[in-house]
CSV table of C-alpha atoms in Angstrom, one decimal:
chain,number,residue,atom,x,y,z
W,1,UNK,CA,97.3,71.4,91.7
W,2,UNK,CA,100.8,72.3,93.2
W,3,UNK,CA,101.6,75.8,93.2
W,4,UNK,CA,104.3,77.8,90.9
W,5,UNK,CA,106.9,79.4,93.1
W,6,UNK,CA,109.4,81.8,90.7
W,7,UNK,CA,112.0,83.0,92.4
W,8,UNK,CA,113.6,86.3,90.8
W,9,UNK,CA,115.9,88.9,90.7
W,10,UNK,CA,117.1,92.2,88.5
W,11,UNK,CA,120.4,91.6,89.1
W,12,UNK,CA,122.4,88.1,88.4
W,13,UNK,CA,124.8,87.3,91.6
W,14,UNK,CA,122.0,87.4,94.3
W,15,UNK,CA,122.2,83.9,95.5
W,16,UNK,CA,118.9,82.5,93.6
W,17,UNK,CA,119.6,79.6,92.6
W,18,UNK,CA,121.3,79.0,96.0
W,19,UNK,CA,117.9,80.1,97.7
W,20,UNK,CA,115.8,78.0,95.3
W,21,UNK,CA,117.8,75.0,95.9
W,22,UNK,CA,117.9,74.9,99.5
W,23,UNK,CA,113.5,75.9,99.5
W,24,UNK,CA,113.4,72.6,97.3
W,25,UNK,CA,115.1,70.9,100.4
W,26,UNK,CA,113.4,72.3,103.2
W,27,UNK,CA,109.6,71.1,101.1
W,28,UNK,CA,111.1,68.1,100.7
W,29,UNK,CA,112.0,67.3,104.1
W,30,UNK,CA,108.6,68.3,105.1
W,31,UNK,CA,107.4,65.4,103.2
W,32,UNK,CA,106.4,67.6,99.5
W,33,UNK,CA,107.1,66.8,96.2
W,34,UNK,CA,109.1,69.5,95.0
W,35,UNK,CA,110.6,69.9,91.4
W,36,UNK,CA,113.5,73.1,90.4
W,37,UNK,CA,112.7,74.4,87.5
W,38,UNK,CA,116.5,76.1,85.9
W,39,UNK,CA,115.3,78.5,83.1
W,40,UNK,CA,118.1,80.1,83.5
W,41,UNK,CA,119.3,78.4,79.9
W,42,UNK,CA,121.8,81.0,79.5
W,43,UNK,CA,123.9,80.7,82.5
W,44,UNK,CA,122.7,77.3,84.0
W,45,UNK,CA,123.9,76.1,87.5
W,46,UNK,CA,121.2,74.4,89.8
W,47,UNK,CA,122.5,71.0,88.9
W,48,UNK,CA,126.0,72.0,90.5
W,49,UNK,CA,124.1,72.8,93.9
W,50,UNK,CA,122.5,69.5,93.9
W,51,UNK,CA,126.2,67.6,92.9
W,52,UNK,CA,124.1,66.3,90.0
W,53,UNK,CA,126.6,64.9,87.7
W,54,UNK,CA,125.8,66.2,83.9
W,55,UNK,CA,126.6,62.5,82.4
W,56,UNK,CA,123.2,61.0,83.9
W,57,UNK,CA,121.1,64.4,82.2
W,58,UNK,CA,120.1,62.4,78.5
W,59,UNK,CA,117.7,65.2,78.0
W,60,UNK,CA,117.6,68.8,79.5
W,61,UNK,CA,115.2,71.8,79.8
W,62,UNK,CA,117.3,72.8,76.8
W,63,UNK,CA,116.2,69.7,74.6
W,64,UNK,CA,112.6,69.7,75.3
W,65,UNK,CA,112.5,74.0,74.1
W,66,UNK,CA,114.2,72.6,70.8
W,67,UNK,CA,111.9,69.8,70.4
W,68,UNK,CA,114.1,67.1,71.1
W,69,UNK,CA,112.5,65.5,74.5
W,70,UNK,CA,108.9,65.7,76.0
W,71,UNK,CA,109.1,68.0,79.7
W,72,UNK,CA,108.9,65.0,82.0
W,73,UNK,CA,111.8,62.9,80.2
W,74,UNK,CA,114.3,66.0,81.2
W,75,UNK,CA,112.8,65.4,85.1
W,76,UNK,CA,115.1,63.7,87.3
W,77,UNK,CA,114.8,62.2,90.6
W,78,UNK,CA,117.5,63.1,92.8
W,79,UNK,CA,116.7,60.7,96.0
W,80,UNK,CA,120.1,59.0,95.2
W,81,UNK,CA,122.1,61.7,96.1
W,82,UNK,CA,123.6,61.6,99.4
W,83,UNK,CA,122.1,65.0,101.0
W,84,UNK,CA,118.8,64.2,99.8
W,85,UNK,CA,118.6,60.4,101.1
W,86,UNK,CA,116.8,61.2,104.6
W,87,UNK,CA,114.2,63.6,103.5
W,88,UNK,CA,110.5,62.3,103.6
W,89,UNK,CA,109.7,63.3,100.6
W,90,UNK,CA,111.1,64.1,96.7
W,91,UNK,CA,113.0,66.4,94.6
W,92,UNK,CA,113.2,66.5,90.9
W,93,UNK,CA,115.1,68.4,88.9
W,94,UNK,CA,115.1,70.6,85.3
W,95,UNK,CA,117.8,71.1,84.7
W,96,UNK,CA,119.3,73.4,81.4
W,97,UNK,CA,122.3,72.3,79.4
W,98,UNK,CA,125.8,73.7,80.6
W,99,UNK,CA,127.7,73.8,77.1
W,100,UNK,CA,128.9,76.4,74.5
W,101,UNK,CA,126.8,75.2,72.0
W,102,UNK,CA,123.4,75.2,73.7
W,103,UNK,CA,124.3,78.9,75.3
W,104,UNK,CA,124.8,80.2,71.9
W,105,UNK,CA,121.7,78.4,70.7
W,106,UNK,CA,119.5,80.4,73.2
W,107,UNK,CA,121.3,83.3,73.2
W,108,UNK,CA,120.6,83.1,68.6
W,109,UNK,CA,117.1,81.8,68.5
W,110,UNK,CA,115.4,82.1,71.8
W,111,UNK,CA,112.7,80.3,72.5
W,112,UNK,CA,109.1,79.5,72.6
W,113,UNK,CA,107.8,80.2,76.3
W,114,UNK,CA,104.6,79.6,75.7
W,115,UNK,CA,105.2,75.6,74.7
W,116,UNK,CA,106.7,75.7,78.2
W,117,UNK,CA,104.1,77.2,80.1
W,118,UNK,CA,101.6,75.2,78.1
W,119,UNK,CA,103.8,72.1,79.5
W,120,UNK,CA,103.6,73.2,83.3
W,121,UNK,CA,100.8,71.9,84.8
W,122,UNK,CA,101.2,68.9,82.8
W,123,UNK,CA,104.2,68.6,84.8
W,124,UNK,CA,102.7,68.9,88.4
W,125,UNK,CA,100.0,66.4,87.4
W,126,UNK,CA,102.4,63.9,86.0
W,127,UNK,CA,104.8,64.2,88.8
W,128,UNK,CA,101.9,65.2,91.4
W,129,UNK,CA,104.0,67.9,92.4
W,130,UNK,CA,103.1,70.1,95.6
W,131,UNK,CA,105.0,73.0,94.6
W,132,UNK,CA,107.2,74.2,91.4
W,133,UNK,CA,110.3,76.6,92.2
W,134,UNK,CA,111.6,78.3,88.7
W,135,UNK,CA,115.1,79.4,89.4
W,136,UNK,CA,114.5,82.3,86.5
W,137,UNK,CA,117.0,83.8,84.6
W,138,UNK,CA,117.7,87.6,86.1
W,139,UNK,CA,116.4,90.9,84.7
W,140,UNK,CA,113.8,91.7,82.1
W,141,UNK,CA,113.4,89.5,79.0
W,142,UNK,CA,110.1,87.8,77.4
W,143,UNK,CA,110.9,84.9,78.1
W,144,UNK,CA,111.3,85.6,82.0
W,145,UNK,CA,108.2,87.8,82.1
W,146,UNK,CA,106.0,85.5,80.8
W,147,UNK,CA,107.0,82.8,83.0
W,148,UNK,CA,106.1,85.2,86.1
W,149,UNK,CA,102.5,85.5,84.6
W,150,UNK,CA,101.8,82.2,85.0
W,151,UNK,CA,103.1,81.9,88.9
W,152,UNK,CA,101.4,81.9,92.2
W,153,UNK,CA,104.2,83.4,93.7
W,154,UNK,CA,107.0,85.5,93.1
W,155,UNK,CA,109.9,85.9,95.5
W,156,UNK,CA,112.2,88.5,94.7
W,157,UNK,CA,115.7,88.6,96.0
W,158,UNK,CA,118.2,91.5,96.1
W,159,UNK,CA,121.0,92.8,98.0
W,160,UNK,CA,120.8,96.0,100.3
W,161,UNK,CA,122.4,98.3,97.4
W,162,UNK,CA,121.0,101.3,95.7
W,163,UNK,CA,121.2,100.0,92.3
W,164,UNK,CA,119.1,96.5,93.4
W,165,UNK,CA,116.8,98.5,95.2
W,166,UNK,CA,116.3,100.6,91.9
W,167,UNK,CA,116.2,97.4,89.7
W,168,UNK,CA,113.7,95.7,91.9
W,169,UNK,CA,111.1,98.8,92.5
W,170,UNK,CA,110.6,97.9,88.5
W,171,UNK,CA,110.3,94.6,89.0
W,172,UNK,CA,107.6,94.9,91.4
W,173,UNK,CA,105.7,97.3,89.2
W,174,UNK,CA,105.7,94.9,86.1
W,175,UNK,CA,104.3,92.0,88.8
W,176,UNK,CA,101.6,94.1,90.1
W,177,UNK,CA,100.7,94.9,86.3
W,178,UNK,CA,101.0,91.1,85.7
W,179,UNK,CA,98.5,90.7,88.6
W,180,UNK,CA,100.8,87.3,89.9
W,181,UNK,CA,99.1,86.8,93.2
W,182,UNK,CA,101.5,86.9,95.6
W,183,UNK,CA,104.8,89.1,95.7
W,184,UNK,CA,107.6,88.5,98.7
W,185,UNK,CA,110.8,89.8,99.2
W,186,UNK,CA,114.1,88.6,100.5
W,187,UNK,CA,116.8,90.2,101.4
W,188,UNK,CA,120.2,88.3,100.9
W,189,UNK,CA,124.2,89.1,101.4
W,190,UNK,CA,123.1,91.3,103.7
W,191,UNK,CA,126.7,92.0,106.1
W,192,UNK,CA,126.6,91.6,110.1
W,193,UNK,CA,127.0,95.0,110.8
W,194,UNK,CA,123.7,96.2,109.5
W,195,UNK,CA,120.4,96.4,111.0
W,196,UNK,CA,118.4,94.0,109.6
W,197,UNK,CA,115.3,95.4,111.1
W,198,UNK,CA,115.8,98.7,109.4
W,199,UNK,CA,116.5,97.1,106.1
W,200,UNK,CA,112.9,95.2,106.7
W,201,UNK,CA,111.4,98.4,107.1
W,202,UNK,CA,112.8,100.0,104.1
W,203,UNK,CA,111.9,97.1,101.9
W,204,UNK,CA,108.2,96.9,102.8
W,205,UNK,CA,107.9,100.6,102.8
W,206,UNK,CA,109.4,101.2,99.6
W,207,UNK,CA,108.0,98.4,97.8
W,208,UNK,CA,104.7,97.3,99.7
W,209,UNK,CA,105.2,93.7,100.5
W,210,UNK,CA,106.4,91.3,103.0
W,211,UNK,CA,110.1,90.6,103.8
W,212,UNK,CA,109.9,86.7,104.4
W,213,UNK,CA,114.1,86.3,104.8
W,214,UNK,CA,117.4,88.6,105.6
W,215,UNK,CA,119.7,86.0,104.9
W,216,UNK,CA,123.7,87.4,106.3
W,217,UNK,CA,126.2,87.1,103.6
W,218,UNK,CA,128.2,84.2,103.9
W,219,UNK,CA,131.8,85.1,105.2
């Protein structure tokens, strides 16, 4: 069974889908099966890391929440696309639909999380997946928090600012009393000039877990 990897933060802007995109690469070039999971339905994006053009996407996330596809027919294979095409082994993608009308739908109806949950495993059997990176959608909803119960792991990524730090000590209290097994943090736009070994500190000691990345803001 592949693991579930959600990758989180309480504030949109971090880089998450950036950091999810590029984990899916780095498994992939170390020979895994990796698939990105975009639930964030109401500002989708992954696809645009990946240069996935939205004419060959038939069937989104977005279709299979409204019943319109199974899970597996809105997985793509991305091993024709140029950065991808020396890697050992696979990336799929899940991606949401970028357009007014499916925003709004979201944003009106919601949606069922437990169909897709239900669906997930399928999912790594089908595609005999090693791991499963959900690129979630920022902050507290049900929809997000429920999808974290259901992880193996939960990176959370924030930016050295008081309000982030504030945001994320929550985050890591409603994990812990979600029991998800494993909680990391990482540390991103984090500028030259500061000392990245005092902002590891801080992090563990304030919130208890391991700092696997400082990533330096790109300038």
């Amino acid at each position: 069974m592949g693991r579930i990897v959600s990758i989180h933060s309480y504030r949109g802007g971090t880089g998450k889908s950036n950091i999810a995109a590029n984990l899916a690469y780095l498994a992939a070039h170390r020979g895994k099966r990796v698939a990105v999971l975009d639930t964030d339905l109401q500002a989708p994006g992954v696809h645009l890391l990946f240069g996935f053009d939205t004419n060959r996407m038939p069937y989104t996330l977005s279709d299979f929440l409204f019943n319109r596809c199974g899970l597996e027919e809105a997985a793509y294979n991305l091993k024709g696309i140029a950065e991808l095409k020396d890697i050992g082994g696979s990336v799929f993608l899940l991606p949401s639909r970028m357009t007014v009308d499916a925003i709004m739908k979201v944003i009106a109806q919601g949606y069922d999380v437990g169909k897709l949950n239900d669906q997930l495993n399928h999912l790594i059997e089908r595609l005999s997946l090693d791991l499963l990176l959900i690129d979630t959608h920022p902050g507290f909803n049900e929809e997000t928090l429920l999808t974290l119960a259901i992880s193996d792991t939960l990176v959370i990524v924030l930016r050295p600012d008081k309000q982030d730090y504030h945001g994320t000590a929550v985050l890591v209290e409603v994990a812990g009393r979600m029991a998800v097994p494993h909680v990391h943090m990482l540390a991103n736009k984090v500028f030259g000039n500061i000392d990245k070994d005092d902002i590891r500190q801080k992090i563990q000691q304030s919130y208890g877990h391991d700092v696997i990345g400082i990533l330096p803001f790109a300038e």
